[in-house]
Coordinates of C-alpha atoms and ligand atoms in Angstrom, one line a residue:
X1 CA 1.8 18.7 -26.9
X2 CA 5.1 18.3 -24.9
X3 CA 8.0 15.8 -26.7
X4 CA 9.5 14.9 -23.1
X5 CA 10.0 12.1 -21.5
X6 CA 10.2 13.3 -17.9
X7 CA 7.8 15.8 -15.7
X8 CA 10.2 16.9 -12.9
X9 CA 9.2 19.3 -9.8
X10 CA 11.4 21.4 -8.5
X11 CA 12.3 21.2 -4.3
X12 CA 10.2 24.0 -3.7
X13 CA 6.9 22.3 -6.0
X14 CA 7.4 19.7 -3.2
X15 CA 3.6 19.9 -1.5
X16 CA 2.6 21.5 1.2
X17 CA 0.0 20.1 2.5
X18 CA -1.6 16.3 2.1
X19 CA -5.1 15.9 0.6
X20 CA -7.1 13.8 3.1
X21 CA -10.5 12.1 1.1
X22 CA -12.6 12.2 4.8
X23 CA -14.8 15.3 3.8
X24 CA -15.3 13.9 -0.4
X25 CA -16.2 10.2 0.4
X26 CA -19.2 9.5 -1.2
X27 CA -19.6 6.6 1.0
X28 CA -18.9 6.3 4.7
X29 CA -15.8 3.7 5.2
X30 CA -17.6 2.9 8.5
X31 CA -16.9 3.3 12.2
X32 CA -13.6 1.5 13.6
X33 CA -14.9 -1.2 16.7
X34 CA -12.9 -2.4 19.6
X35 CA -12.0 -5.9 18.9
X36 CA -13.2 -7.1 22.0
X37 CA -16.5 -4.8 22.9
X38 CA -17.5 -4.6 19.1
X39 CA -18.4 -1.1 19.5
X40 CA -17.0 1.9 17.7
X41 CA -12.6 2.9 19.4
X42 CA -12.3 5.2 21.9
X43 CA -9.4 7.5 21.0
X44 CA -7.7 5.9 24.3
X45 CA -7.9 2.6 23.9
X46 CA -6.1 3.7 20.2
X47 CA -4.2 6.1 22.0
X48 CA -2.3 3.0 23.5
X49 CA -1.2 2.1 19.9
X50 CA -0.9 5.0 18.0
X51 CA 0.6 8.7 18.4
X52 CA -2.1 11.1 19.0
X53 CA -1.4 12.7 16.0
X54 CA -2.3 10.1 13.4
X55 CA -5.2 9.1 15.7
X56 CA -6.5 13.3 15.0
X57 CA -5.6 12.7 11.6
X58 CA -8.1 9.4 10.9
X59 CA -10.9 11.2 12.3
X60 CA -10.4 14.7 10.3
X61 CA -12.6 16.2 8.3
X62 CA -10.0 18.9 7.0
X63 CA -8.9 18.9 3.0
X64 CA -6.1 19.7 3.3
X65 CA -3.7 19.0 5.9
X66 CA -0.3 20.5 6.7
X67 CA 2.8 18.7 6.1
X68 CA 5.1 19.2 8.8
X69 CA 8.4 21.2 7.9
X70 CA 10.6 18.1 9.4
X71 CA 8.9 15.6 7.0
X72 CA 8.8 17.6 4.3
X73 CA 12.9 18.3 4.8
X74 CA 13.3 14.3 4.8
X75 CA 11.0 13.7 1.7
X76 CA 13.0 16.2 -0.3
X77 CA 15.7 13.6 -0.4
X78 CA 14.1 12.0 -2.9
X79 CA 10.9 14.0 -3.8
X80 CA 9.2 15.4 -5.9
X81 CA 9.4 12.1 -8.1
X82 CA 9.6 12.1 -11.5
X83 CA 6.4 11.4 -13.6
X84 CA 7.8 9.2 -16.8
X85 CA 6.0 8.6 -20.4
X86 CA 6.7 5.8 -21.3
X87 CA 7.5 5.9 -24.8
X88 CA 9.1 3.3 -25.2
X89 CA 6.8 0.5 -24.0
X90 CA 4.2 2.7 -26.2
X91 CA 6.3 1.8 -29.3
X92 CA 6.8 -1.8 -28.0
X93 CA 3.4 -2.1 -27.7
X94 CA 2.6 -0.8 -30.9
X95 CA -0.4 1.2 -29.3
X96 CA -2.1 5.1 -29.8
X97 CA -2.4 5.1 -26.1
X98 CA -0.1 7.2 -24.2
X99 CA 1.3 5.9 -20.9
X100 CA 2.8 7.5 -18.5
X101 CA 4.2 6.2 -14.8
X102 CA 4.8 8.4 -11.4
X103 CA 8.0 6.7 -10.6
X104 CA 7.9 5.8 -6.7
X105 CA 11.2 4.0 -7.0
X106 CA 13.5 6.3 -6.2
X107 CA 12.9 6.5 -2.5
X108 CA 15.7 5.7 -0.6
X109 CA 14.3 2.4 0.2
X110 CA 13.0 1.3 -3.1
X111 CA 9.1 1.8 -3.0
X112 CA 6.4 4.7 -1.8
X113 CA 6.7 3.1 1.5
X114 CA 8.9 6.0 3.3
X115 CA 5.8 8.7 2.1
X116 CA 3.9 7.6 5.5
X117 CA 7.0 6.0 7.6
X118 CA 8.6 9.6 7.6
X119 CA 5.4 10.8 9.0
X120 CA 4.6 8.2 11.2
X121 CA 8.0 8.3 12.4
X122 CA 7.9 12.4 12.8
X123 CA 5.1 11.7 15.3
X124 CA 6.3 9.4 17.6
X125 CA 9.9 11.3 18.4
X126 CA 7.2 14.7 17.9
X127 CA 5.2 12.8 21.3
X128 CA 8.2 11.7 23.6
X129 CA 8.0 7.7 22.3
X130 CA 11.0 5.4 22.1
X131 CA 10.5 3.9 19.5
X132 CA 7.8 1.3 17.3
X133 CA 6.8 -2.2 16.8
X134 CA 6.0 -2.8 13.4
X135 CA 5.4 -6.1 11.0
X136 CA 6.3 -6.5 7.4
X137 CA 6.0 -9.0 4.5
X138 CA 9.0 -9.4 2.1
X139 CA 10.5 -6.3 3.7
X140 CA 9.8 -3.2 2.2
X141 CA 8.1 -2.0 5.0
X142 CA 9.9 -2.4 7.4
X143 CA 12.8 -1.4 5.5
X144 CA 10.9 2.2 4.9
X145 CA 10.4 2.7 8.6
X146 CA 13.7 1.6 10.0
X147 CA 14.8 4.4 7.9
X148 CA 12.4 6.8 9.2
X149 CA 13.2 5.3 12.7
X150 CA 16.6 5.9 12.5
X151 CA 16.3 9.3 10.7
X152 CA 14.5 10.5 13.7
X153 CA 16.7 8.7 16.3
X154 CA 14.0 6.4 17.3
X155 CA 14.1 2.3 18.0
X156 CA 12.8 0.2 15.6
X157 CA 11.4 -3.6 16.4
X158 CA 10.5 -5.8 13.2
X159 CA 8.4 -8.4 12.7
X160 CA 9.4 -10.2 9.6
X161 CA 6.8 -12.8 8.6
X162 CA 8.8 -16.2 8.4
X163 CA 9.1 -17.5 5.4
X164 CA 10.3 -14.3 4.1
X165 CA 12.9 -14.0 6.9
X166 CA 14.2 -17.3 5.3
X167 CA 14.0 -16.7 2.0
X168 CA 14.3 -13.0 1.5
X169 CA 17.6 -12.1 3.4
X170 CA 18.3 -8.4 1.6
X171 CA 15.8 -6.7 3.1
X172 CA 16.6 -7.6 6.4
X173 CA 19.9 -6.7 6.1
X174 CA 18.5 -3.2 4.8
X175 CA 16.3 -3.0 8.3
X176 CA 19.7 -4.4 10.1
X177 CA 21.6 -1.8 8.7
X178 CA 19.8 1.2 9.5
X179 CA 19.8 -0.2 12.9
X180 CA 16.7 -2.3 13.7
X181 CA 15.4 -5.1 15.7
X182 CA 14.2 -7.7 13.5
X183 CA 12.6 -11.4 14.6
X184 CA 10.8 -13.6 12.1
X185 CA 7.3 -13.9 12.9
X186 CA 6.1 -16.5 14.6
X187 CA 8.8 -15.4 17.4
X188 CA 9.1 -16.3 21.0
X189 CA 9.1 -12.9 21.9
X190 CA 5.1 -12.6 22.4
X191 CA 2.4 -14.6 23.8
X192 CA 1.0 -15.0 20.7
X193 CA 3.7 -16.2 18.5
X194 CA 4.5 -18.5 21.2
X195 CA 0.7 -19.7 20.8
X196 CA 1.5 -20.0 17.3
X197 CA 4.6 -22.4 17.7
X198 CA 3.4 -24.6 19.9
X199 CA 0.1 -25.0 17.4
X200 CA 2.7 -25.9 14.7
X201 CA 5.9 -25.5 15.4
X202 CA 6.2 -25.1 11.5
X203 CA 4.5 -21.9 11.0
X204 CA 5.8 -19.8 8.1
X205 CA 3.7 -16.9 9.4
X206 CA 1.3 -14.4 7.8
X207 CA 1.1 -10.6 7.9
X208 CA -2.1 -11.2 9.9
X209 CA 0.4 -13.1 12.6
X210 CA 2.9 -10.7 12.1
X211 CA 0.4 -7.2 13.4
X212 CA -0.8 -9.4 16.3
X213 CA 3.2 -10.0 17.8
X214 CA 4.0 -6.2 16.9
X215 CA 0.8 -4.5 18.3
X216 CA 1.3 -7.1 21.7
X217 CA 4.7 -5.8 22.1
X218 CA 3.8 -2.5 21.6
X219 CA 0.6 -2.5 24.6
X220 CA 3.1 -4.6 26.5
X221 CA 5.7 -1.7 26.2
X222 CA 4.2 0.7 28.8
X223 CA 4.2 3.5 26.7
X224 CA 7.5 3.3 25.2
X225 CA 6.6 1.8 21.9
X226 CA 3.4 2.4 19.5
X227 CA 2.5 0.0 16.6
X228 CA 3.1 1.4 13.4
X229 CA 1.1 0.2 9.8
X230 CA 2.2 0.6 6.9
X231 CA -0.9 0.9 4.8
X232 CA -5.1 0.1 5.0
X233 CA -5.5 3.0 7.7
X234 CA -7.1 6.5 6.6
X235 CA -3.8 8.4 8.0
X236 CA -1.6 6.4 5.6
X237 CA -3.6 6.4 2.6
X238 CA -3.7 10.5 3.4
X239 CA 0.2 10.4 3.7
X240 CA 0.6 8.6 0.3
X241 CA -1.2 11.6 -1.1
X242 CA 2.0 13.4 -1.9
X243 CA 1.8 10.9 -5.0
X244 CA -1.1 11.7 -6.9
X245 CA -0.7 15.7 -5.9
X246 CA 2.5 15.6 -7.5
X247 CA 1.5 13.6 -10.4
X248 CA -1.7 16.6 -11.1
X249 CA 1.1 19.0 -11.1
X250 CA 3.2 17.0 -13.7
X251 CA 0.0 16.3 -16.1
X252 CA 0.0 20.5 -16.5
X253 CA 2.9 20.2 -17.8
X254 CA 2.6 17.7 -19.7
X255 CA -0.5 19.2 -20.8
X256 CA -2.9 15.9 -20.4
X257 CA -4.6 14.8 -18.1
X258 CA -5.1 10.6 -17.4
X259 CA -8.6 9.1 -18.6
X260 CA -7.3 5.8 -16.7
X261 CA -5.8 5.9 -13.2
X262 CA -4.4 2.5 -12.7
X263 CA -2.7 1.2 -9.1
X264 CA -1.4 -2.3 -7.3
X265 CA -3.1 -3.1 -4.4
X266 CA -2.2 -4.6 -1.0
X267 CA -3.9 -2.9 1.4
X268 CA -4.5 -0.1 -0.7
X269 CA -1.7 3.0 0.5
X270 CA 0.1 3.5 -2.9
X271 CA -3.1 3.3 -5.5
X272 CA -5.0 5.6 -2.9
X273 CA -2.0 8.1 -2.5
X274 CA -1.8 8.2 -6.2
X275 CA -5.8 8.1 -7.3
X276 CA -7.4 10.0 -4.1
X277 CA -6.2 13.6 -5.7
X278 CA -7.4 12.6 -9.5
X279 CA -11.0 11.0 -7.7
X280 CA -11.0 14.8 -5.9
X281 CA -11.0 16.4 -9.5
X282 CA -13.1 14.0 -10.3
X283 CA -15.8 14.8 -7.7
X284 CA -15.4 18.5 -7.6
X285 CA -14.9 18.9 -11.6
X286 CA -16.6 15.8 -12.8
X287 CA -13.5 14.7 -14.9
X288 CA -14.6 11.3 -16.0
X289 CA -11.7 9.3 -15.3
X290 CA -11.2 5.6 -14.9
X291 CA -9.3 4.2 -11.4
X292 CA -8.6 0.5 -11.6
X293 CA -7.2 -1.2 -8.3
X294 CA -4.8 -4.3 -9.5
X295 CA -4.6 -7.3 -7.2
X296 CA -3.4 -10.7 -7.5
X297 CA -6.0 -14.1 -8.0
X298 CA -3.8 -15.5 -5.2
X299 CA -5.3 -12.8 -2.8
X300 CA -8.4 -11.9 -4.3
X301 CA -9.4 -9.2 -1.7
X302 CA -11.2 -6.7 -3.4
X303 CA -12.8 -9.0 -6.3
X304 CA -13.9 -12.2 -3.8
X305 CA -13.6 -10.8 -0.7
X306 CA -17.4 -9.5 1.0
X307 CA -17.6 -6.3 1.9
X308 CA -18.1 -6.5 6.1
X309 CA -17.0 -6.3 9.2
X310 CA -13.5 -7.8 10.0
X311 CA -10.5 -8.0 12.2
X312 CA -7.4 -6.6 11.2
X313 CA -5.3 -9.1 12.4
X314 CA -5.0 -12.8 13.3
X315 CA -5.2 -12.5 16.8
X316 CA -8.4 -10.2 17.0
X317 CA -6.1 -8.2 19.1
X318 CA -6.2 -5.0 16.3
X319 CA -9.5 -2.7 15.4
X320 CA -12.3 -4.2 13.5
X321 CA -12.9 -2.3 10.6
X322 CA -15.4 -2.4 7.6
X323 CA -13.7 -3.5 4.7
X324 CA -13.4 -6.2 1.6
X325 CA -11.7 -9.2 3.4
X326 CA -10.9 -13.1 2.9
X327 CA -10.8 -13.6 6.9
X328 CA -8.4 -13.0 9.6
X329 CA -7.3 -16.6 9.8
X330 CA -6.3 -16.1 5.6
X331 CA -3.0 -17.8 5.0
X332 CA -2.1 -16.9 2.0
X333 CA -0.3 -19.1 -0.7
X334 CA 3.2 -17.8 -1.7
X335 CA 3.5 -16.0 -4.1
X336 CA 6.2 -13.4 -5.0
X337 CA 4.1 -10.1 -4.9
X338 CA 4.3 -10.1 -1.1
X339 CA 3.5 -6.8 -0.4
X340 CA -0.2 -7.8 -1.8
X341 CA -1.2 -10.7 0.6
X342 CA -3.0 -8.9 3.1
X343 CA -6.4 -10.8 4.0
X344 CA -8.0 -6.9 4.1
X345 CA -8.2 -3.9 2.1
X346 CA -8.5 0.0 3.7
X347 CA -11.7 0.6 3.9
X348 CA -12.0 3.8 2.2
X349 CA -11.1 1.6 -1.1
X350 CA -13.4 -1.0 0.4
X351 CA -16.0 1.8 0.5
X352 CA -15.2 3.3 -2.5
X353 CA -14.9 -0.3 -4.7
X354 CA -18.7 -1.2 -3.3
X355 CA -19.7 2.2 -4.3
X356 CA -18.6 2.0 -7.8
X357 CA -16.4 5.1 -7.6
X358 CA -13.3 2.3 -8.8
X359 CA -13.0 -1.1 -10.4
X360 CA -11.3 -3.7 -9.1
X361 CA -9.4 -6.9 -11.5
X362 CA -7.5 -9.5 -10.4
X363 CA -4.5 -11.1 -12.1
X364 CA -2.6 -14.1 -12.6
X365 CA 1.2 -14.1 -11.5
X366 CA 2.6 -15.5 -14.7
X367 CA 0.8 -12.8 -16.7
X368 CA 2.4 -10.0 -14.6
X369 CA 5.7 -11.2 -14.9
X370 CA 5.2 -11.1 -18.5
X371 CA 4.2 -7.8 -18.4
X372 CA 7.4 -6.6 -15.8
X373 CA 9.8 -8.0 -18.2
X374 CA 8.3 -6.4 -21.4
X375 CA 8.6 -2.7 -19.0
X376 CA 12.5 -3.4 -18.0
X377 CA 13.0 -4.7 -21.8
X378 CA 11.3 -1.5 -22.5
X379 CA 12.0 1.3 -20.4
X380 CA 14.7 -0.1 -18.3
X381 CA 13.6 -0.7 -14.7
X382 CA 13.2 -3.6 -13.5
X383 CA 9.5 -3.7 -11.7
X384 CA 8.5 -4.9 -8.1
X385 CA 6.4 -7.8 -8.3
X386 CA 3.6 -5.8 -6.7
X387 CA 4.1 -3.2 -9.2
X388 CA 3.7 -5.7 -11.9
X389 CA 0.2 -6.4 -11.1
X390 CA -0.3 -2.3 -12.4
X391 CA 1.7 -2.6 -15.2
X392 CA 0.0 -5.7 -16.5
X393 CA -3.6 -3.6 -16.4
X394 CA -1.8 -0.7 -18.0
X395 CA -0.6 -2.8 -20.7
X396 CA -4.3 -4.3 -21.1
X397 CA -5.8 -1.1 -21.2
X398 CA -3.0 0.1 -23.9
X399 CA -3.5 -2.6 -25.8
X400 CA -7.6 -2.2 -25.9
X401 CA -6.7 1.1 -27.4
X402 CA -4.8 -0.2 -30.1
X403 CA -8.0 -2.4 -31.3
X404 CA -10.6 0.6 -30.7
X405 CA -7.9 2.6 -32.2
X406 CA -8.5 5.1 -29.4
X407 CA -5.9 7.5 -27.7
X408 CA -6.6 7.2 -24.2
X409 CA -4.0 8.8 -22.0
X410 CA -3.2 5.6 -19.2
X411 CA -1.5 7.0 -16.0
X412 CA -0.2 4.1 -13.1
X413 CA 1.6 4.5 -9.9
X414 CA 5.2 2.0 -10.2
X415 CA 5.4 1.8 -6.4
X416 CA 8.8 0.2 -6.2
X417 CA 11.5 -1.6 -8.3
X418 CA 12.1 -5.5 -7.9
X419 CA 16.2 -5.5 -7.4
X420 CA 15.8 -6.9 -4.1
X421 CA 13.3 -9.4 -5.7
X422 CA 15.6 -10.9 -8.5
X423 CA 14.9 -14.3 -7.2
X424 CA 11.2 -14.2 -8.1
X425 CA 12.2 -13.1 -11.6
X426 CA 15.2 -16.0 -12.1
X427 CA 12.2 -18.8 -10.3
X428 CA 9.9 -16.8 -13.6
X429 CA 13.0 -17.1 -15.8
X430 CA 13.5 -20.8 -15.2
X431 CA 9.5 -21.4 -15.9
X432 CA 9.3 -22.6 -11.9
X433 CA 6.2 -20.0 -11.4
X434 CA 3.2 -21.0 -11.2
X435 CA -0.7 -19.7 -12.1
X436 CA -2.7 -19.7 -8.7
X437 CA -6.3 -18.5 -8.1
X438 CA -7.5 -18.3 -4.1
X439 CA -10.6 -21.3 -4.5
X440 CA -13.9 -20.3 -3.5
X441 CA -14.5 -22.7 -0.9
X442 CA -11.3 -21.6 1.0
X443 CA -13.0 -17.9 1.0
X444 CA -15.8 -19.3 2.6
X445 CA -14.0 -21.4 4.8
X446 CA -11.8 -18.2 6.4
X447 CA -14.7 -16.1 6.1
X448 CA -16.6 -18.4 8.2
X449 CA -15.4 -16.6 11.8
X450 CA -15.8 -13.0 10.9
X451 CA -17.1 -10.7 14.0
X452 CA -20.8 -10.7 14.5
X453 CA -21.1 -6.2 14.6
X454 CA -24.5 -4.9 15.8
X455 CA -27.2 -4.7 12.8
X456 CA -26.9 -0.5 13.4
X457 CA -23.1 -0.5 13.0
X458 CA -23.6 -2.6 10.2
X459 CA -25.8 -0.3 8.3
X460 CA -24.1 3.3 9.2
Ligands
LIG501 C1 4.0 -2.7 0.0 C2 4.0 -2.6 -1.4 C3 2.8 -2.6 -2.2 C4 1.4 -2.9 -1.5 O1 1.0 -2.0 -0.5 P1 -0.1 -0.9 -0.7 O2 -0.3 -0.4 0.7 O3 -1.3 -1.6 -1.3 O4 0.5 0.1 -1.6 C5 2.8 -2.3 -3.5 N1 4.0 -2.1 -4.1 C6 5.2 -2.1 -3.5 C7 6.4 -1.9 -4.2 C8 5.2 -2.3 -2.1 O5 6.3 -2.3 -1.4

């Protein structure tokens, strides 16, 4: 058994190709529908939004697919990334269990987010586009494809939902300074926002708001912008792979191998980039290992959420897609963890979470908090408030093991550090947080309008 504390690859360990789950899924994640027609996308009508590329890449069956030399030039700025036990927070928590963390942190940008926006990014210059629309949350998003954006010399046009905008200045000032466009959401610039202000004037947006201004002005743009998304679609999840086939790499060393793979979800890219290679192993060498997807009560997607047909944005403007969702019109309440407040979930974790392949829990603000400041007392880096949410469940599990008395190896992605999120830990710090669990009758009330699909598309 190794004595380290860090797994590092070298440059050249860097891989070569992504793993893409299409050809393993136990489970169809169902057909994509026109939002209008209801039946399943023609590849022009996505064609309009997104570079051909990552349209070939939601439909392949392939493994394995090829990651192009340009991107892979741009992730060797900061990949491969380190895979940490963490000792400490083992001693801390008095517990047999060993834990151990793929540290996502030390992109550029803060979180996992540039994996796909490098990608994404590589296409559009790759296909002769200007540049892309995109929205974000609290900004780490956005901040991840302005990057890309300006890596590859392309425009980039933000959507910042609008209470975030107000309160969350840093990260716009990240997006600013590599040279994008950024307009809190609702904005004046689309139809829709300015549908959405003269409804109430006082909007502080949503993501689901957000997507509907950014994909208008991309179909508005004549072909010179595409939409980009930052998580929920196939392609994405597929990018985020680098993660997890890192990680495999890094348990050799390490000689283990995880018996829990544990994740934060939003809409699903960093937990499926880091458990979609371990679930391979699992399918194609029946390891029997655990993956838990972490969300918050606030936005109880996967755990309240039914498992149907929805749209993907507020408008009905985006795809329908099958998937775990609490309604398109789903406002959600504000808490920190704002990369988690997405009213849908990717559908392959949809799928996947229906099928039993993962489990799902949901978790209370105050107790993540808890658990991020016991990991920075511990190990020294201060946690993302999204990445909390996977910390807490690690910390569970750990601690379960110190009851059985079992030695369970616990393996969970930390997808991005909180130092542009001090705020949320001073309003913890100063006991001004609060516990919040999405009611029941608010579900049913946003699930109310969800898109009537045909029974056959409903059962394929
Ligand atoms: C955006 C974000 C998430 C949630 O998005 P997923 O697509 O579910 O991964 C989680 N953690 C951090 C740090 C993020 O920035």
């Amino acid at each position: 058994m190794s004595d380290k504390y860090k797994y590092m690859l070298d440059e050249k360990d860097l891989p070569k190709a992504w793993y893409n789950i299409n050809p393993d899924m136990p489970i169809s994640p169902g057909p994509v529908l026109h939002p209008v027609t209801k039946e399943p996308v023609s590849p022009e009508f996505l064609s309009v939004l997104f570079p051909m590329r990552f349209i070939q890449e939601a439909v392949s069956t392939e493994r394995w697919i090829e990651i192009p030399e340009p991107v892979r030039e741009v992730y060797k700025l900061w990949r491969p990334s380190p895979l940490i036990r963490a000792r400490r927070l083992e001693k801390a928590l008095d517990t047999p269990a060993h834990i151990y963390y793929k540290n996502e942190s030390v992109s550029p940008v803060g979180s996992h987010k540039p994996n796909t926006a490098v990608a994404q990014a590589f296409y559009a210059k790759d296909e002769g586009v200007t540049g892309y629309t995109t929205e974000t949350g609290a900004g780490q998003w956005g901040s991840a494809l302005a990057m890309a954006c300006n890596f590859f010399d392309l425009a980039c046009d933000v959507y910042m939902v609008r209470v975030s905008y107000q309160q969350k200045p840093y990260r716009r000032i990240v997006m600013q300074t590599f040279g994008a466009e950024v307009s809190p959401s609702p904005s004046e610039k689309t139809a829709f926002g300015r549908k959405v202000l003269t409804d109430n004037p006082d909007s502080l947006g949503s993501l689901g708001i957000a997507i509907s201004e950014a994909v208008e002005a991309a179909v508005t743009s004549n072909g010179k912008f595409k939409y980009s998304l930052g998580s929920v679609l196939g392609p994405v999840l597929m990018h985020q792979s680098v993660i997890g086939l890192e990680a495999l790499k890094q348990f050799e060393m390490a000689d283990e191998y995880p018996d829990i793979v544990i994740g934060c979800v939003g809409g699903g890219s960093n937990f499926a980039g880091f458990a979609f290679p371990f679930l391979h192993k699992k399918f194609t060498e029946g390891k029997a290992t655990r993956f838990i997807a972490v969300e918050p009560t606030a936005c109880p997607t996967l755990t309240k959420g039914p498992y149907t047909f929805d749209y993907g944005d507020t408008a009905k403007s985006a795809p329908i897609v099958k998937m775990h969702t609490l309604g398109h019109t789903f406002v959600p309440p504000g808490i920190h963890a704002g990369g988690l407040r997405y009213h849908g979930m990717a559908p392959h974790i949809s799928a996947l979470c229906h099928h039993g392949a993962i489990e799902a829990v949901a978790l209370n603000q105050l107790s993540t908090f808890k658990a991020a400041v016991l990991f920075a007392q511990a190990e020294g880096i201060i946690p993302a408030p999204e990445t909390a949410h996977a910390i807490k469940a690690a910390i569970d599990e750990a601690l379960k093991c110190k009851e059985e008395g079992t030695k369970k190896v616990i393996a969970f992605n930390f997808s991005g550090h909180g130092l542009l999120d001090l705020a949320a830990y001073d309003a913890y710090l100063q006991d001004e947080l609060v516990d919040y669990a999405y009611p029941d009758e608010l579900i049913q009330e946003t699930t109310k309008d969800l898109p009537q699909v045909s029974e056959a598309l409903m059962t394929e």
